[in-house]
Coordinates of N, CA and C in Angstrom, one line a residue:
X240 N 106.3 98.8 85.5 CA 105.9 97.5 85.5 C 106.6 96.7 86.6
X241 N 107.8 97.1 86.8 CA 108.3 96.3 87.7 C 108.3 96.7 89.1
X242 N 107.9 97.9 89.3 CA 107.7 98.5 90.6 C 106.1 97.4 90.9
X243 N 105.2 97.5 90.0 CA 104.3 96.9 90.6 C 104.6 95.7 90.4
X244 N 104.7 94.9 90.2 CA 105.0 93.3 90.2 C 106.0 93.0 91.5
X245 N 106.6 94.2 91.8 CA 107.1 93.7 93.4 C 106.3 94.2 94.0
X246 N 105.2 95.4 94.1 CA 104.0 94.9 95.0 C 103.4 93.8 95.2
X247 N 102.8 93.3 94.1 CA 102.2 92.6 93.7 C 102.7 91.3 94.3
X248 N 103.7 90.9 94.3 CA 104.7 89.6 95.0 C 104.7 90.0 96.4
X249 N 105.1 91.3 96.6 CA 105.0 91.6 98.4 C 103.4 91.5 98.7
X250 N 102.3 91.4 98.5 CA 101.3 91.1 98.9 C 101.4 89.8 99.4
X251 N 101.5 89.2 98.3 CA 101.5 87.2 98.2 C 102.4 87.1 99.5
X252 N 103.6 87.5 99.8 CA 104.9 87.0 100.1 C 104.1 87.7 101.9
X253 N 104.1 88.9 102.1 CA 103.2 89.0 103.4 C 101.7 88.6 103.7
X254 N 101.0 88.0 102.6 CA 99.9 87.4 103.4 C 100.6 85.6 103.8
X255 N 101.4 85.3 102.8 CA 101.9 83.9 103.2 C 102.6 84.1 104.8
X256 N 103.5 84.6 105.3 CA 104.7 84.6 105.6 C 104.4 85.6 107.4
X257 N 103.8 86.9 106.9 CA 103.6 87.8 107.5 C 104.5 88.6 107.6
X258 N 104.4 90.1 108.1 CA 105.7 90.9 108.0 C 106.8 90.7 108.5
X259 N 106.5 90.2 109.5 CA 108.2 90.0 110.3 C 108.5 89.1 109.6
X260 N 108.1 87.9 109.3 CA 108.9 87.0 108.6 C 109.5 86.5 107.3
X261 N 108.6 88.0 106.1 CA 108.9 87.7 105.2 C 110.1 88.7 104.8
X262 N 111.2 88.6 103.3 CA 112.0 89.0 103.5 C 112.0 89.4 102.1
X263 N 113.2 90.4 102.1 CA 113.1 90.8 100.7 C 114.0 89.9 99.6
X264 N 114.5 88.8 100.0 CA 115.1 88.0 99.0 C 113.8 87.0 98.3
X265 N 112.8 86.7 99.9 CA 111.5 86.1 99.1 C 110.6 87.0 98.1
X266 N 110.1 87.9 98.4 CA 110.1 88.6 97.6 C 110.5 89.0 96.4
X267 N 111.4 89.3 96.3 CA 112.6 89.7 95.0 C 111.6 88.1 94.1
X268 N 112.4 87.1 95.1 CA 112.2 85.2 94.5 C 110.9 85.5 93.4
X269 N 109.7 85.7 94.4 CA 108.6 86.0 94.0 C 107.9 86.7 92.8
X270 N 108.7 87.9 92.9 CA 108.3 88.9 91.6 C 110.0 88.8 90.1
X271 N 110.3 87.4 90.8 CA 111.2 87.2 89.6 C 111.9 88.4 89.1
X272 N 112.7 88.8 90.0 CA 113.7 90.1 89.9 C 114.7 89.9 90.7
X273 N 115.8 90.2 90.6 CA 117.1 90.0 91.5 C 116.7 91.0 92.4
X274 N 117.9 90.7 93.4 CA 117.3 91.6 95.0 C 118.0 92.8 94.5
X275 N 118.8 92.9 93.6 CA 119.5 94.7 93.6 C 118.2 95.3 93.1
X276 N 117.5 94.7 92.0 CA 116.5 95.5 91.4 C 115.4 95.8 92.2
X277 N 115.2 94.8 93.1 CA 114.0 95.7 94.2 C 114.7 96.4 95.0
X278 N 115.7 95.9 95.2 CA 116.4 97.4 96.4 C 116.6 99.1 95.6
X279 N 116.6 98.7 94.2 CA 116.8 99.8 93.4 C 115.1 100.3 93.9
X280 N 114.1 100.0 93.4 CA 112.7 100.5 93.9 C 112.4 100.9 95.3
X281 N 113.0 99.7 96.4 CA 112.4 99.9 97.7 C 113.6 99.7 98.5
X282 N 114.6 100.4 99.1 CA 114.7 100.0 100.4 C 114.5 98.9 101.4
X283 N 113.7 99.0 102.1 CA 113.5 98.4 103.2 C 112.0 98.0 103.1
X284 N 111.4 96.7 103.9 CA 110.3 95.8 103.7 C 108.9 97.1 104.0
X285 N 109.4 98.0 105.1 CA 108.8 98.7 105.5 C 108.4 100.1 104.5
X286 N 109.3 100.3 103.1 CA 108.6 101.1 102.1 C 108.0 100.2 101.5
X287 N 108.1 99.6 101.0 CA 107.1 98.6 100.5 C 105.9 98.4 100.9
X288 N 105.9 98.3 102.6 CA 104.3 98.6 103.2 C 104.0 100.0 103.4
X289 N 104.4 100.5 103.2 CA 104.2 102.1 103.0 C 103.5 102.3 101.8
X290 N 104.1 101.8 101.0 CA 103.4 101.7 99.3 C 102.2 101.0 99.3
X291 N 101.9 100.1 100.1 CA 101.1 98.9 99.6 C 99.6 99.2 100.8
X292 N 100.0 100.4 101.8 CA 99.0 100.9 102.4 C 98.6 102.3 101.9
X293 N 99.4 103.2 100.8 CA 99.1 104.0 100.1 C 98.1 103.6 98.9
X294 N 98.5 102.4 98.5 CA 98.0 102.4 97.1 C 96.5 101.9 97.3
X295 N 96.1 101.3 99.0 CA 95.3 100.5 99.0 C 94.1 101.8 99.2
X296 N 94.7 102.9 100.1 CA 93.9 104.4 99.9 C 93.6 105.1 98.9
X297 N 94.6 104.8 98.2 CA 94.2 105.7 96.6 C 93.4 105.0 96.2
X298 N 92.9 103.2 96.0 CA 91.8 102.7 95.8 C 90.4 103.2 96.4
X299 N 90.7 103.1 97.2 CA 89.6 103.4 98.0 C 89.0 104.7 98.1
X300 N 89.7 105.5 97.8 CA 89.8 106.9 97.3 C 88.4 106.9 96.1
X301 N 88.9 106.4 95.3 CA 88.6 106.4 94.1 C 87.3 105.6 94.0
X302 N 87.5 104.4 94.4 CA 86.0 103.5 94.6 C 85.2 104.6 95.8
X303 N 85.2 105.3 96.7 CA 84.6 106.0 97.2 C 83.9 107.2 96.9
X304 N 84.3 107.9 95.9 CA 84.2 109.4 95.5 C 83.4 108.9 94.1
X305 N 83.3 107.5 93.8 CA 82.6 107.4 92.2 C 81.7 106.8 92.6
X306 N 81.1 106.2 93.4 CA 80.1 105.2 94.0 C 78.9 106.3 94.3
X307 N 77.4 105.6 94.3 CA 76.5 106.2 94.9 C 76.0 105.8 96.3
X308 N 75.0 106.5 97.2 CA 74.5 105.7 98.5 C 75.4 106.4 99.3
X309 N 74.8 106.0 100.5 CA 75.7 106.7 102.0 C 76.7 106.7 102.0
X310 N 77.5 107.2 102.7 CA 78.4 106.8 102.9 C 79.1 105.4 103.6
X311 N 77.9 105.1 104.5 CA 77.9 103.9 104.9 C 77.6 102.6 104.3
X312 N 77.0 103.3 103.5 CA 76.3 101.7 102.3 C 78.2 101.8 101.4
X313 N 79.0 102.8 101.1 CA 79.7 102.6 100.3 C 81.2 102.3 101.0
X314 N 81.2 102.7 102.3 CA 82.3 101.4 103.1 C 81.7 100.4 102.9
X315 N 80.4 99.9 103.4 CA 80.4 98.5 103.4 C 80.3 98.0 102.0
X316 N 80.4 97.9 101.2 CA 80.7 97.5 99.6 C 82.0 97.6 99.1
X317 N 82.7 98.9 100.0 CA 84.4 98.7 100.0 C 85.1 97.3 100.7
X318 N 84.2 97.2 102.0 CA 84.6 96.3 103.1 C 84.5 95.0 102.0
X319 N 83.6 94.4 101.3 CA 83.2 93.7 101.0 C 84.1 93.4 99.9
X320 N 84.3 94.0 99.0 CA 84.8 93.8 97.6 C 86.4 93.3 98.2
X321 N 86.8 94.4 98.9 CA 88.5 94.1 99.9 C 88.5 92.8 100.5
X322 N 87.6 92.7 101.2 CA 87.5 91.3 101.9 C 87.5 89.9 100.7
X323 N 86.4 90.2 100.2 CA 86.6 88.6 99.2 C 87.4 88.9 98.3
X324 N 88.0 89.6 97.8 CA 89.1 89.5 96.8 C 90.3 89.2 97.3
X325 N 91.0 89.2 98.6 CA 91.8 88.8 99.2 C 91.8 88.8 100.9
X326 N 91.0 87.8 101.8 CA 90.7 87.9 103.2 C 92.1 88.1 103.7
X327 N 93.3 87.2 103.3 CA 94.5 86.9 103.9 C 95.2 88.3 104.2
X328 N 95.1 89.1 103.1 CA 95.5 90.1 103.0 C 94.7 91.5 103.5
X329 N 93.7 91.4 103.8 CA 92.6 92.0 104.9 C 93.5 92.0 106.3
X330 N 93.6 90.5 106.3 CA 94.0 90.4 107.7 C 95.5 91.0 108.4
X331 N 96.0 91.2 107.0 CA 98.0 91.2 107.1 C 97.6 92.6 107.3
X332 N 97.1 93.1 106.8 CA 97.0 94.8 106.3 C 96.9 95.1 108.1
X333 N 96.3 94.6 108.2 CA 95.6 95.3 110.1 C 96.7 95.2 110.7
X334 N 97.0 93.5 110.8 CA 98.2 93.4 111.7 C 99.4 94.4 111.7
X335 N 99.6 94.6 110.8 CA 100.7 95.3 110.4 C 100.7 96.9 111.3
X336 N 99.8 97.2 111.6 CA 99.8 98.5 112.5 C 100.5 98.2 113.7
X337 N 101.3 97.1 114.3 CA 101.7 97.2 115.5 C 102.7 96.7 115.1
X338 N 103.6 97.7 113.9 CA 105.2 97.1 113.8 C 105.5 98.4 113.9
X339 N 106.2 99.2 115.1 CA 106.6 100.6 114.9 C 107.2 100.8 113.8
X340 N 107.7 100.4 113.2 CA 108.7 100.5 111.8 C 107.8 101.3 110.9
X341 N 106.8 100.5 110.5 CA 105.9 101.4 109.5 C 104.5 101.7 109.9
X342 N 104.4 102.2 111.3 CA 103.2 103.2 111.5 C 103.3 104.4 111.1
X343 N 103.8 105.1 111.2 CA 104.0 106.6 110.2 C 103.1 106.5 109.1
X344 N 103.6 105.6 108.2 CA 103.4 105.3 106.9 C 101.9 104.7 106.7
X345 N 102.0 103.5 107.5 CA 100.1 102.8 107.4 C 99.2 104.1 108.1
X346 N 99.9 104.9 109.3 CA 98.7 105.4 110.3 C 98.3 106.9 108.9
X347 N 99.5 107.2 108.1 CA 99.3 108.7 107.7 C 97.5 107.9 106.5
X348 N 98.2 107.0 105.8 CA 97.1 106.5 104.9 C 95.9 105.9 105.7
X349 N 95.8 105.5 106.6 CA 94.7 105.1 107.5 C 94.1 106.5 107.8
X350 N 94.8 107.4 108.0 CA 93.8 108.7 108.0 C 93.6 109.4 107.3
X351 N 94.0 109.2 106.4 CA 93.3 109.8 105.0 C 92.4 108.9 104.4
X352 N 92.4 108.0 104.5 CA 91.1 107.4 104.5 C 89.5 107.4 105.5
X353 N 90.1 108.1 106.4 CA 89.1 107.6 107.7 C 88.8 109.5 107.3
X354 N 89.1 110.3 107.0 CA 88.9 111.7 106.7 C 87.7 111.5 105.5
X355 N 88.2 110.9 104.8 CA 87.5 110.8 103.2 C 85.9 110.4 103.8
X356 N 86.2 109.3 105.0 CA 84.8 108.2 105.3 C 83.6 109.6 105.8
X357 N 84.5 110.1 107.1 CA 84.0 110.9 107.9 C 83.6 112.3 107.1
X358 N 84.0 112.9 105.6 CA 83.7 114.0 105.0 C 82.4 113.4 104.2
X359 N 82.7 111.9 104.3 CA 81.3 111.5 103.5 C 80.1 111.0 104.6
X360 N 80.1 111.0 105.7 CA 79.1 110.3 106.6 C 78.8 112.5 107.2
X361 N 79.8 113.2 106.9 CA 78.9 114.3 107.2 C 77.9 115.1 106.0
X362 N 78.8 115.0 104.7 CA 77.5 115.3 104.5 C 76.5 114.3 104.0
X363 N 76.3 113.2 104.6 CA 74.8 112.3 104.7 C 74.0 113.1 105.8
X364 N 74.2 113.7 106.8 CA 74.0 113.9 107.8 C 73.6 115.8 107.9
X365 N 74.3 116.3 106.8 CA 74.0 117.4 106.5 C 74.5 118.3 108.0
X366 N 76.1 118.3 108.3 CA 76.9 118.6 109.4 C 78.1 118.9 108.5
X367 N 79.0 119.9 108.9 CA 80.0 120.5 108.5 C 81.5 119.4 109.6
X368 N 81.8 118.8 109.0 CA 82.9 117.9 109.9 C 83.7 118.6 110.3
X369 N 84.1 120.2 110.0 CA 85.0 120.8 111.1 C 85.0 121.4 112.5
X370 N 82.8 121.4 112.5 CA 82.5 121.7 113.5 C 82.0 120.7 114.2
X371 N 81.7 119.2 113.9 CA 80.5 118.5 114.7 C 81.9 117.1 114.6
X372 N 81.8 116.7 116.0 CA 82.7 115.8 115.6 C 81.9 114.2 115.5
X373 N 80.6 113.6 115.2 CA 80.3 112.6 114.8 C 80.6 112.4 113.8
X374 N 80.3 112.5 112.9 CA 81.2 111.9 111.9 C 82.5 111.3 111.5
X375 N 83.3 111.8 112.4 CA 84.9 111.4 112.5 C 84.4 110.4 114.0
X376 N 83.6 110.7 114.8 CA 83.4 109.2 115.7 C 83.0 108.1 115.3
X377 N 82.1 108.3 114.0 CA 82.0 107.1 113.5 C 82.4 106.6 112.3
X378 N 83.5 107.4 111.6 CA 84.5 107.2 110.7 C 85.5 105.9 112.0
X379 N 85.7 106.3 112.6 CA 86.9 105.5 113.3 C 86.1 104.4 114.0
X380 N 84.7 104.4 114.6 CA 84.1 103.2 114.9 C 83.9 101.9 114.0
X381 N 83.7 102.6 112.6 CA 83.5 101.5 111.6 C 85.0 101.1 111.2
X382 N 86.1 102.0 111.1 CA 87.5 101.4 110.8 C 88.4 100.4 111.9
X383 N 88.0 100.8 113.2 CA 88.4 100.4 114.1 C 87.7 99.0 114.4
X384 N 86.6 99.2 113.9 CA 85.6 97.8 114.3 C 86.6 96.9 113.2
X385 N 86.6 97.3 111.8 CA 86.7 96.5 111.0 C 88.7 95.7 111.1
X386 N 89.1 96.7 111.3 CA 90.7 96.3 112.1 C 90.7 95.2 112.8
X387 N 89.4 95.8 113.7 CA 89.4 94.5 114.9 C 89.2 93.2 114.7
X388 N 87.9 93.2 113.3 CA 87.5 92.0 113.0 C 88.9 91.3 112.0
X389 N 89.7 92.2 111.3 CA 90.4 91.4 110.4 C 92.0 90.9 111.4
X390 N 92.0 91.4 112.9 CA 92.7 91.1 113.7 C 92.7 89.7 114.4
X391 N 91.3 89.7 114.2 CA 90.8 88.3 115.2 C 91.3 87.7 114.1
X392 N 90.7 87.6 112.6 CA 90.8 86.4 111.8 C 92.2 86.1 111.7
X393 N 92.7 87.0 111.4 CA 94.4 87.3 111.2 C 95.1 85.8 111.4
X394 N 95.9 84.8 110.5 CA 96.7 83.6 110.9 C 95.1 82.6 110.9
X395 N 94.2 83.1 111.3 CA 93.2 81.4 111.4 C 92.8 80.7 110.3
X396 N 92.3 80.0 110.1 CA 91.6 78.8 109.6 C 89.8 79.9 109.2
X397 N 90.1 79.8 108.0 CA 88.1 80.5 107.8 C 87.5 80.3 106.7
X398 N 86.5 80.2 106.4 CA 85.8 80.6 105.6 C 85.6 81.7 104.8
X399 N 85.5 82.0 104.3 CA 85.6 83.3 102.8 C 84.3 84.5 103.8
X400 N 83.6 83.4 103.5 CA 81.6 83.6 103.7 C 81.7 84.3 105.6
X401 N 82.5 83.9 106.5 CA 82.6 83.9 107.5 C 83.0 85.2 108.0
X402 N 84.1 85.4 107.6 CA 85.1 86.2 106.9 C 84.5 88.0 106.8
X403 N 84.2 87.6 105.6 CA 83.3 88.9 104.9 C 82.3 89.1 105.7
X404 N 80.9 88.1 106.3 CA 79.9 88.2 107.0 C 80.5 89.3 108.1
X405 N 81.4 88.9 109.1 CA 81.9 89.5 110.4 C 82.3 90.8 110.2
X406 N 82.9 91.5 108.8 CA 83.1 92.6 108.5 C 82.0 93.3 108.5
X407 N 80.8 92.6 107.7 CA 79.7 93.6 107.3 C 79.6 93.7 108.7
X408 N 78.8 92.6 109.6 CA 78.2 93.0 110.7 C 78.4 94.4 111.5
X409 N 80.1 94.6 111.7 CA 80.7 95.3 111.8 C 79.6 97.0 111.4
X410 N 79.7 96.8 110.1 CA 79.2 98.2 109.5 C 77.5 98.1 109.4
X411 N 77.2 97.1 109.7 CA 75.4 97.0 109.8 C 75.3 97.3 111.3
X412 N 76.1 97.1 112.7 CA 75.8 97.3 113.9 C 76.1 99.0 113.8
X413 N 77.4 99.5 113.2 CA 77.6 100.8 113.5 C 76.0 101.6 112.6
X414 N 75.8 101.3 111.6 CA 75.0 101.9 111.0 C 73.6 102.0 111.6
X415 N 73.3 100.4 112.4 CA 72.2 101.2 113.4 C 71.9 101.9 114.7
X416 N 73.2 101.9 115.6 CA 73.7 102.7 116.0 C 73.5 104.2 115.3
X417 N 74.4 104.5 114.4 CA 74.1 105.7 114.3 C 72.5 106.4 113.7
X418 N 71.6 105.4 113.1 CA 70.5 105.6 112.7 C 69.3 105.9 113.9
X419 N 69.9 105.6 114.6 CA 69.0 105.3 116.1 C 69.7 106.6 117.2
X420 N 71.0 106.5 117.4 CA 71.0 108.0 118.1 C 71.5 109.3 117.5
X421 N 71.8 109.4 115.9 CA 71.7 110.7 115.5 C 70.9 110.8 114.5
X422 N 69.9 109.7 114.4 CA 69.1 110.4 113.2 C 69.6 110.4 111.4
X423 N 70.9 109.7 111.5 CA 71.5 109.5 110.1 C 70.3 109.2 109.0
X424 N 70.3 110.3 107.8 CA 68.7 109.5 107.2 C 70.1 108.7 105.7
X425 N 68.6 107.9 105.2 CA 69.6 107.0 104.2 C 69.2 108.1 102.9
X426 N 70.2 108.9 102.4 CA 70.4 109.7 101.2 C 71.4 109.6 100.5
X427 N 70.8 109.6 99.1 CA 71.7 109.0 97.9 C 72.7 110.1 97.7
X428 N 74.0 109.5 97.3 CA 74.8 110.1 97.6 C 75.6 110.8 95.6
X429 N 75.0 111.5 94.9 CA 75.4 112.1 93.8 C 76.9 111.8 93.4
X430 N 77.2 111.2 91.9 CA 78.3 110.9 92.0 C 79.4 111.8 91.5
X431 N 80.3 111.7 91.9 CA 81.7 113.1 92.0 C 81.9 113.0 90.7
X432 N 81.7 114.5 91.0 CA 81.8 114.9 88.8 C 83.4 115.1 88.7

């Protein structure tokens, strides 16, 4: 319980604050625990974001492998649900890839995620992903687009509606793209027993 409740506070505390600036005494403040007790769980700000880009994969994991529809209809419903349930935190999550500190840690779960997209956009496509490498081209087009967009918003002034819209677009431009030069057909995607 208390491991998560200082997630749960380090989210708040880096979407307010941002990485560099927030700290683990705010934190600690936050999830109403003295700072030995989060140091007892976490180290440094950087396991923390280690954790907090792990756990956001094992989500997604999970909402991925239980969902029906492409693989593309089922990022963009991931994008979606992530996005309006917390934009600020969309936006912190991205930024955070240009702190060497904790790339290791974000890039290992960013690819295991973008693995999972790309094993699912191959077999829509009915290609074996260790031989054909589109589907990992547009595993990383749709993550990389969506990075981009929660980069721009990152620190602004937005709308919720605004926000979310600019992600889908993101996954409705890549999706005709790939419908248009590989032939992607829209097939329902069976759910993982």
């Amino acid at each position: 319980k208390t491991r998560s409740k200082i997630i749960e506070s380090a989210y708040a505390v880096f979407a307010q604050f941002g990485y560099e600036q927030a700290t683990l005494t705010e934190i600690a403040e936050k999830a109403d625990v003295h700072l030995q007790t989060l140091v007892r769980h976490f180290n440094t700000k950087a396991e923390i974001m280690a954790t907090i880009h792990t756990s956001c994969t094992d989500r997604f994991e999970i909402f991925f492998l239980e969902q029906e529809g492409t693989a593309l209809a089922r990022w963009r419903e991931w994008i979606k649900i992530r996005s309006e349930g917390a934009p600020e935190l969309f936006g912190f999550l991205t930024d955070t890839y240009r702190f060497p500190v904790i790339t290791p840690q974000a890039q290992a779960a960013v690819n295991r995620g973008k693995e999972l997209l790309a094993n699912g956009i191959a077999e829509d496509m009915g290609v074996n992903p260790a031989l054909d490498i589109r589907p990992v081209l547009i595993a990383c087009m749709l993550m990389e687009g969506n990075a981009h967009v929660g980069q721009y918003w990152a620190g602004k002034r937005f709308k919720k509606t605004e926000f979310v819209a600019s992600l889908v677009e993101v996954v409705d431009v890549a999706e005709e793209l790939v419908a248009e030069h590989l032939g992607l057909k829209n097939r329902s995607r069976k759910k993982a027993s």
